[in-house]
JSON list of C-alpha atoms in Angstrom, two decimals:
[
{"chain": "P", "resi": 22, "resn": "UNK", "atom": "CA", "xyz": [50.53, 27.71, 25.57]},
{"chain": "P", "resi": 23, "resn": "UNK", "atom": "CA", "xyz": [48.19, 30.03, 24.07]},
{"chain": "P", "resi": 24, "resn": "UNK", "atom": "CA", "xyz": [44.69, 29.94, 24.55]},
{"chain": "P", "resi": 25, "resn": "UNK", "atom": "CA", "xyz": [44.05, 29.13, 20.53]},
{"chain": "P", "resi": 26, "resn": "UNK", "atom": "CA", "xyz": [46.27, 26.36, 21.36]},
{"chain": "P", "resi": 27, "resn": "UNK", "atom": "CA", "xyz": [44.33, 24.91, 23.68]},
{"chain": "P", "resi": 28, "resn": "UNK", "atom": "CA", "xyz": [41.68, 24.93, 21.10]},
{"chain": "P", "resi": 29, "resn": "UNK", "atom": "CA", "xyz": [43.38, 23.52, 18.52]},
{"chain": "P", "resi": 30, "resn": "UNK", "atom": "CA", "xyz": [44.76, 20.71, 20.66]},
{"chain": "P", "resi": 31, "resn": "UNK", "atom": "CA", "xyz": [41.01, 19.87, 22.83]},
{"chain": "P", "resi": 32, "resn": "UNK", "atom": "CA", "xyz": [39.95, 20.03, 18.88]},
{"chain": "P", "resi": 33, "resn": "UNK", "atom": "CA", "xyz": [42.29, 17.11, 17.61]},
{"chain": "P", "resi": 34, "resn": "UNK", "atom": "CA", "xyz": [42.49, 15.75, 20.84]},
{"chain": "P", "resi": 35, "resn": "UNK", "atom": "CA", "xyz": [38.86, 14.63, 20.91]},
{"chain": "P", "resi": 36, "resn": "UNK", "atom": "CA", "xyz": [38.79, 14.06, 17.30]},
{"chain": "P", "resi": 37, "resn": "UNK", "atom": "CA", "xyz": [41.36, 11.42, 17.86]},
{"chain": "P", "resi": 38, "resn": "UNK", "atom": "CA", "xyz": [39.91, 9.89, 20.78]},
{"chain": "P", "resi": 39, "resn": "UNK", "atom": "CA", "xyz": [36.17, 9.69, 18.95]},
{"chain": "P", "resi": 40, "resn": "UNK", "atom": "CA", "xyz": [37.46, 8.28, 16.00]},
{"chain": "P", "resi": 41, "resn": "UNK", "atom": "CA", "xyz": [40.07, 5.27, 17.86]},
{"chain": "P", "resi": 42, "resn": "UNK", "atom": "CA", "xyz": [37.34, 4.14, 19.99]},
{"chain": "P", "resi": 43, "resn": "UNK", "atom": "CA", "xyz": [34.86, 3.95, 17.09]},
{"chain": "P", "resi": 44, "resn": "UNK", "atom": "CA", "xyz": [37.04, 2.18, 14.79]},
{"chain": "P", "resi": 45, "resn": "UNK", "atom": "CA", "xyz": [37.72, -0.61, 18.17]},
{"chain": "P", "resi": 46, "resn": "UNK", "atom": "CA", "xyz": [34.14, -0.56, 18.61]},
{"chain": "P", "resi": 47, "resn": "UNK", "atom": "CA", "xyz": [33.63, -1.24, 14.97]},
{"chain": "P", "resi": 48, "resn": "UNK", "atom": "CA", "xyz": [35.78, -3.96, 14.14]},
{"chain": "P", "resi": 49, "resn": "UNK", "atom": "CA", "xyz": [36.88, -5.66, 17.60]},
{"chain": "P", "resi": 50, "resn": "UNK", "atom": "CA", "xyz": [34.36, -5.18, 20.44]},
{"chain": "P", "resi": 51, "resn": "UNK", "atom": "CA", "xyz": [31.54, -7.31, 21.69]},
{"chain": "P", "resi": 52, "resn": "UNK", "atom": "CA", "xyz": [28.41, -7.01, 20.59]},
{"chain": "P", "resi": 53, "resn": "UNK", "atom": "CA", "xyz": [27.20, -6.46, 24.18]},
{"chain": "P", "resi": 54, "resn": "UNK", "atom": "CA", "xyz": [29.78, -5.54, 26.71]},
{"chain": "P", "resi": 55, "resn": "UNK", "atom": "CA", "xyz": [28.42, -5.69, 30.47]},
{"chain": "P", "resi": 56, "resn": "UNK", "atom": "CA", "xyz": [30.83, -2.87, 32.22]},
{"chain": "P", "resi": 57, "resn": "UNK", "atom": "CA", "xyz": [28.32, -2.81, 35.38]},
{"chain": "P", "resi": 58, "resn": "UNK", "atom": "CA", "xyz": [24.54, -2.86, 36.46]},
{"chain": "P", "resi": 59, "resn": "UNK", "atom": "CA", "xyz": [23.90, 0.79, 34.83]},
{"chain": "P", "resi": 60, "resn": "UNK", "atom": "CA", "xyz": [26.38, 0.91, 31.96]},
{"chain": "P", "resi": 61, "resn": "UNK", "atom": "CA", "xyz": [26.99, -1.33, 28.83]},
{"chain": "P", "resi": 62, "resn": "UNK", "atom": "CA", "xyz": [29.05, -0.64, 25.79]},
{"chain": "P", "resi": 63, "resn": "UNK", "atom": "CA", "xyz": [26.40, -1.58, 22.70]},
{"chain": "P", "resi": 64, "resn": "UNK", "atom": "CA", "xyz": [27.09, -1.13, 19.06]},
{"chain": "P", "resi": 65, "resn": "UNK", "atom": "CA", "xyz": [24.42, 1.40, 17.85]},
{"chain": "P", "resi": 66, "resn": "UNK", "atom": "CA", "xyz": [24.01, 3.27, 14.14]},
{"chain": "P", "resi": 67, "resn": "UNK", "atom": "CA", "xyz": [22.05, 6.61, 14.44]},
{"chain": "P", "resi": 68, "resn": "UNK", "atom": "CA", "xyz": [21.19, 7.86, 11.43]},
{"chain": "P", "resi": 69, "resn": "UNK", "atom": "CA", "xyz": [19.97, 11.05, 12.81]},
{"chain": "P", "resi": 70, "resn": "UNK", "atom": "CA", "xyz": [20.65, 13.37, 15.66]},
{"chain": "P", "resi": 71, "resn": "UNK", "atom": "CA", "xyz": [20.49, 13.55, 19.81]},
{"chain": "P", "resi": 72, "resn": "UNK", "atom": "CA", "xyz": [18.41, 10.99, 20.94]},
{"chain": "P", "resi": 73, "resn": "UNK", "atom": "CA", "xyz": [17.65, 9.57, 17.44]},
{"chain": "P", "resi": 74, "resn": "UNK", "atom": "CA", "xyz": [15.76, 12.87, 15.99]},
{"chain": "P", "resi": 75, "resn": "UNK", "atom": "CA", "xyz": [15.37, 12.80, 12.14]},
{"chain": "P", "resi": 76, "resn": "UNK", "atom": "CA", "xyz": [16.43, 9.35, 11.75]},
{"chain": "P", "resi": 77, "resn": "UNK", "atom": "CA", "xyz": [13.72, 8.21, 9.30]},
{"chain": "P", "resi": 78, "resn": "UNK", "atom": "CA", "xyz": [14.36, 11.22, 7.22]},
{"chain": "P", "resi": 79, "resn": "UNK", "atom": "CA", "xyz": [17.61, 11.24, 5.03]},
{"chain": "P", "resi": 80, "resn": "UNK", "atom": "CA", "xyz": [19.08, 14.20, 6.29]},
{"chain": "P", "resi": 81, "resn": "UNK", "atom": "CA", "xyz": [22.88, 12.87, 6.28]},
{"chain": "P", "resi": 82, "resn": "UNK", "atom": "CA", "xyz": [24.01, 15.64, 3.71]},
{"chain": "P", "resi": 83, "resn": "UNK", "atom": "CA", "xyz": [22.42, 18.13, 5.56]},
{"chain": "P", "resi": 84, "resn": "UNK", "atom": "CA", "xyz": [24.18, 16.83, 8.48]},
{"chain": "P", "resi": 85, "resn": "UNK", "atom": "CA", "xyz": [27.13, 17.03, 7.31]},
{"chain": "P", "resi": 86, "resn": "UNK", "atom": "CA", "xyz": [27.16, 20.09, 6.24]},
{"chain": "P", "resi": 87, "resn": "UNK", "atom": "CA", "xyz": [25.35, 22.09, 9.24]},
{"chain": "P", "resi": 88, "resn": "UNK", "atom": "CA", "xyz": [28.24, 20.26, 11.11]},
{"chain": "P", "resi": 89, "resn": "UNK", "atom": "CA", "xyz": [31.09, 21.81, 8.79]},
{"chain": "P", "resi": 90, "resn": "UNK", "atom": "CA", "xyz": [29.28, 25.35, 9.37]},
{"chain": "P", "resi": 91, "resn": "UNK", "atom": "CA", "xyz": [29.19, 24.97, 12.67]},
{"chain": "P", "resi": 92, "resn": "UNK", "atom": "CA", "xyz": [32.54, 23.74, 13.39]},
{"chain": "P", "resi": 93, "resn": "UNK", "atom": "CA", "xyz": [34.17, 26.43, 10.89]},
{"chain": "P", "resi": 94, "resn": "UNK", "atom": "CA", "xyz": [32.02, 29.24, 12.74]},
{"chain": "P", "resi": 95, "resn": "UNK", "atom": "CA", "xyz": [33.68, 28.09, 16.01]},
{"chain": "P", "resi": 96, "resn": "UNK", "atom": "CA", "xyz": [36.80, 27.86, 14.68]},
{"chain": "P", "resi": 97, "resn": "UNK", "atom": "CA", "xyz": [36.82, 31.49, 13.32]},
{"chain": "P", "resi": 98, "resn": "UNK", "atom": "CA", "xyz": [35.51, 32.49, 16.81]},
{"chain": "P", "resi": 99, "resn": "UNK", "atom": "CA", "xyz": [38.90, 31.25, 18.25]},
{"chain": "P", "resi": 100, "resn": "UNK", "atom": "CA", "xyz": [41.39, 32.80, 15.88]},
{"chain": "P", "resi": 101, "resn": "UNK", "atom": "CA", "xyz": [39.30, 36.31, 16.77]},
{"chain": "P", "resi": 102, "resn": "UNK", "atom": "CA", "xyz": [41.12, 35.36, 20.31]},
{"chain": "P", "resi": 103, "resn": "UNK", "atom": "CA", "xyz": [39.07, 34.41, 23.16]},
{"chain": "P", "resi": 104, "resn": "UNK", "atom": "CA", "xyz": [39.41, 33.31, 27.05]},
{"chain": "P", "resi": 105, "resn": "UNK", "atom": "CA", "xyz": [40.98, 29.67, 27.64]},
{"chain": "P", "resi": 106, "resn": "UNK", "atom": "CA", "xyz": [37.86, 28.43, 28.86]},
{"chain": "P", "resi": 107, "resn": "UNK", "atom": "CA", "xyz": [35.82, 29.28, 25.68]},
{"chain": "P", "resi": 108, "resn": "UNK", "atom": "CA", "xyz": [38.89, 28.39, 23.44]},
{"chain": "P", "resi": 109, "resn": "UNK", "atom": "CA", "xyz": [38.23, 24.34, 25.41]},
{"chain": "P", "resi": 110, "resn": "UNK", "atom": "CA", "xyz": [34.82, 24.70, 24.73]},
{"chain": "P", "resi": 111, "resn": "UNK", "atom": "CA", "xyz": [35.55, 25.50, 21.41]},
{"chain": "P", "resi": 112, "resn": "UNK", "atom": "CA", "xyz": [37.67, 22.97, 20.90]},
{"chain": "P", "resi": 113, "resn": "UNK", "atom": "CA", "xyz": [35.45, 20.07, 22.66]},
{"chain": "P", "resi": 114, "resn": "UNK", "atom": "CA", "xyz": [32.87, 20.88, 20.58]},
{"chain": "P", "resi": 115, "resn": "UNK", "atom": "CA", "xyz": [34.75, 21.16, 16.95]},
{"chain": "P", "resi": 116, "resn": "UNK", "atom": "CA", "xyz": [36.48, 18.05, 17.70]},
{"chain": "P", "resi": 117, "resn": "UNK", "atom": "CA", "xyz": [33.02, 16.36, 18.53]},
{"chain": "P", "resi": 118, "resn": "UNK", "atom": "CA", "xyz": [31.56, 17.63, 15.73]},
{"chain": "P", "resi": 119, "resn": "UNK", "atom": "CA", "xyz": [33.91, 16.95, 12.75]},
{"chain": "P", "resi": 120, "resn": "UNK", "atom": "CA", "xyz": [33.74, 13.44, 14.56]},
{"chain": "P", "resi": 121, "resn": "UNK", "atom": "CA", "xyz": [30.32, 12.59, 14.12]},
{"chain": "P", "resi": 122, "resn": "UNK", "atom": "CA", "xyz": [30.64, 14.20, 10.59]},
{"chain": "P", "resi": 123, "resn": "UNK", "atom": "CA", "xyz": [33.31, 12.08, 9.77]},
{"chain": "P", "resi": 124, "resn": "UNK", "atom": "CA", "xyz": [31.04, 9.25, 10.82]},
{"chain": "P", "resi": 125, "resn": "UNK", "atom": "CA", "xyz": [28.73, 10.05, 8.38]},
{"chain": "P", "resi": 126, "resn": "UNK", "atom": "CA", "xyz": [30.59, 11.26, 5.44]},
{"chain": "P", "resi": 127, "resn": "UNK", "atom": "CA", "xyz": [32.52, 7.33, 5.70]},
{"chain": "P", "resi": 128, "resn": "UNK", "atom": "CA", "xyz": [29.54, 5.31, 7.57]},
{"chain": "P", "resi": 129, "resn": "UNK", "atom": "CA", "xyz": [26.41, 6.99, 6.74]},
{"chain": "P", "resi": 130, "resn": "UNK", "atom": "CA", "xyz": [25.35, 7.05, 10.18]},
{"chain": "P", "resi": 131, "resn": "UNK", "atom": "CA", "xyz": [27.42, 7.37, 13.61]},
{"chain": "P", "resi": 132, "resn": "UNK", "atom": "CA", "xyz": [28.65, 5.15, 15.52]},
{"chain": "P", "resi": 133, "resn": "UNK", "atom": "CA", "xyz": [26.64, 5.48, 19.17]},
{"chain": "P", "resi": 134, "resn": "UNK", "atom": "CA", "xyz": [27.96, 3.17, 22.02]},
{"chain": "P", "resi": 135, "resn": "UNK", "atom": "CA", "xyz": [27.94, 4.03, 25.48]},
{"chain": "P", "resi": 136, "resn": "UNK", "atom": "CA", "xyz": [24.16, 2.79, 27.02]},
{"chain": "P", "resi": 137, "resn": "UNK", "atom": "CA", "xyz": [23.70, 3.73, 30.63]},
{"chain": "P", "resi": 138, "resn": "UNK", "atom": "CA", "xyz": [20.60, 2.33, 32.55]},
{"chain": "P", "resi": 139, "resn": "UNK", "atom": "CA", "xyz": [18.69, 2.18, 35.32]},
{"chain": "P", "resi": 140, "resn": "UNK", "atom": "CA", "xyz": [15.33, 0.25, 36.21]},
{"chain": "P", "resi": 141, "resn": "UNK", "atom": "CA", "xyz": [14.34, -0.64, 32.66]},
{"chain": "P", "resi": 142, "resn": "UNK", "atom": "CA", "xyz": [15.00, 2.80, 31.45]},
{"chain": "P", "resi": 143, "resn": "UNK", "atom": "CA", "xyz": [17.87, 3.48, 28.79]},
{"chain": "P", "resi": 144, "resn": "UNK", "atom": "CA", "xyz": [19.25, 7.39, 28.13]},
{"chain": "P", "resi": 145, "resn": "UNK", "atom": "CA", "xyz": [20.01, 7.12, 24.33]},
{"chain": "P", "resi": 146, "resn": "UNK", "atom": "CA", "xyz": [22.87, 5.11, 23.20]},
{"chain": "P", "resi": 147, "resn": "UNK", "atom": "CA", "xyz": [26.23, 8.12, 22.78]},
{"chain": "P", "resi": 148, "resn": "UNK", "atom": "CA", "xyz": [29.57, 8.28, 21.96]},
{"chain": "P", "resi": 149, "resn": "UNK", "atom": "CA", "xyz": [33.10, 10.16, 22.42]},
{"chain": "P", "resi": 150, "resn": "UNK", "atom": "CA", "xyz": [32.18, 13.10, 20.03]},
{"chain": "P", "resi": 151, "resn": "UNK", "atom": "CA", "xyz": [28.87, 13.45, 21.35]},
{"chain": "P", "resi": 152, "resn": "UNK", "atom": "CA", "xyz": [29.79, 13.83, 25.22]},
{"chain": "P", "resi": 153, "resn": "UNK", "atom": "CA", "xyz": [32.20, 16.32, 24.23]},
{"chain": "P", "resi": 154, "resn": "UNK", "atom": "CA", "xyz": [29.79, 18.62, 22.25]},
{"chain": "P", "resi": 155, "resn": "UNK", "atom": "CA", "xyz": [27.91, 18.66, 25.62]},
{"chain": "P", "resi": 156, "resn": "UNK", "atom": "CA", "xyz": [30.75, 19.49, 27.58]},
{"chain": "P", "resi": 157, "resn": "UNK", "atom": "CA", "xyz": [32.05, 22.06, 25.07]},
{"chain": "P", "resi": 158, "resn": "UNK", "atom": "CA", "xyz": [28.17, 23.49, 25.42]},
{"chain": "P", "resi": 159, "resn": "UNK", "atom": "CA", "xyz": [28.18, 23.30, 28.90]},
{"chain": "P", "resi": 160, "resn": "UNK", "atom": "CA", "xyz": [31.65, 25.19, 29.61]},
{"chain": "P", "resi": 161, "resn": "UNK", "atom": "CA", "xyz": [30.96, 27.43, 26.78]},
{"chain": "P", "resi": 162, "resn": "UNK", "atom": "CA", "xyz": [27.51, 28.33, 28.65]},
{"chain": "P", "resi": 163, "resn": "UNK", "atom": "CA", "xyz": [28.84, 28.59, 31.88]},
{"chain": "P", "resi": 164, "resn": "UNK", "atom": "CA", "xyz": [31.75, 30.82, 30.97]},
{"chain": "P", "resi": 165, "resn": "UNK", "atom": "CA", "xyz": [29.20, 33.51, 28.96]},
{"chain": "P", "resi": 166, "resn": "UNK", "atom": "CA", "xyz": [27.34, 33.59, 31.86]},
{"chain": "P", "resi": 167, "resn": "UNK", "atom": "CA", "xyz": [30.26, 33.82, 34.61]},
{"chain": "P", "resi": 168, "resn": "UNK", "atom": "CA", "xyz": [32.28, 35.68, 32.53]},
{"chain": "P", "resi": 169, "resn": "UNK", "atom": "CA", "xyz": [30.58, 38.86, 30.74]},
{"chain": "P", "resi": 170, "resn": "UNK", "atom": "CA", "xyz": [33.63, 40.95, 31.26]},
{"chain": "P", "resi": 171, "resn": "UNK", "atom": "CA", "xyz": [36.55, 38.95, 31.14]},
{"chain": "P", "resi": 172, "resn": "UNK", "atom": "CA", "xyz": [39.05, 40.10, 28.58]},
{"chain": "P", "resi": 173, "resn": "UNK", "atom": "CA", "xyz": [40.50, 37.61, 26.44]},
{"chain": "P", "resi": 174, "resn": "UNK", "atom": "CA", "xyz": [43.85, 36.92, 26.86]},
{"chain": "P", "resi": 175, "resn": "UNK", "atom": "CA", "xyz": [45.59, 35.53, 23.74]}
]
């Protein structure tokens, strides 16, 4: 398989994923669901950004459409032809992305569940979408800095 392939499929692959657990979490989860001492599943709306930035401002257009940029810039980056690690990264962080746009364009808001825990302190409520963006970031990070000279292969 190609290594735009491997885009492409990461892309829908998360995409799919995001969106299936939302809609469960949406219509047939519980409110509160205990998985152990550190980590719950909780039905959260965030109306903004990581970690609930611009949430009192109505920025869900703008949202939208800095996501759409984004994920069409990265997009365009793959078809150029790039290394199979960058195309995943790519492709974790489109899928992410159109996700959580998604989210908003139907739901005004996106649908945050995962809450992990420890000692009274919470780490903002996430989702699907939003690990992969940091995992697309992450690899995409890690391969510009490990792999300057590495000639795509396509």
């Amino acid at each position: 398989m190609s290594n735009k392939a491997w885009g492409w499929l990461l892309m829908a692959a998360v995409f799919a994923l995001d969106q299936a657990s939302k809609a469960w979490l949406i219509t047939d989860a519980p409110r509160v669901w205990k998985i152990t001492p550190f980590f719950n599943v909780v039905m959260v709306w965030n109306h903004g950004i990581s970690f609930g930035m611009l949430a009192s401002h109505d920025a869900r257009w703008l949202l939208i459409g800095v996501s759409l940029v984004a994920a069409a810039a990265l997009l365009a980056w793959l078809q150029r032809g790039v290394t199979r690690p960058t195309a995943c990264g790519i492709g974790l962080v489109t899928g992410g992305a159109l996700g959580n746009a998604l989210d908003r364009l139907r739901l005004g808001a996106v649908a945050d569940f995962f809450d992990l825990h420890a000692a009274g302190w919470h780490w903002p409520a996430f989702n699907v979408a939003d690990s992969a963006i940091c995992m697309g970031v992450a690899l995409l990070c890690a391969t510009s800095m490990l792999h300057k000279d590495y000639k795509a292969s396509t």
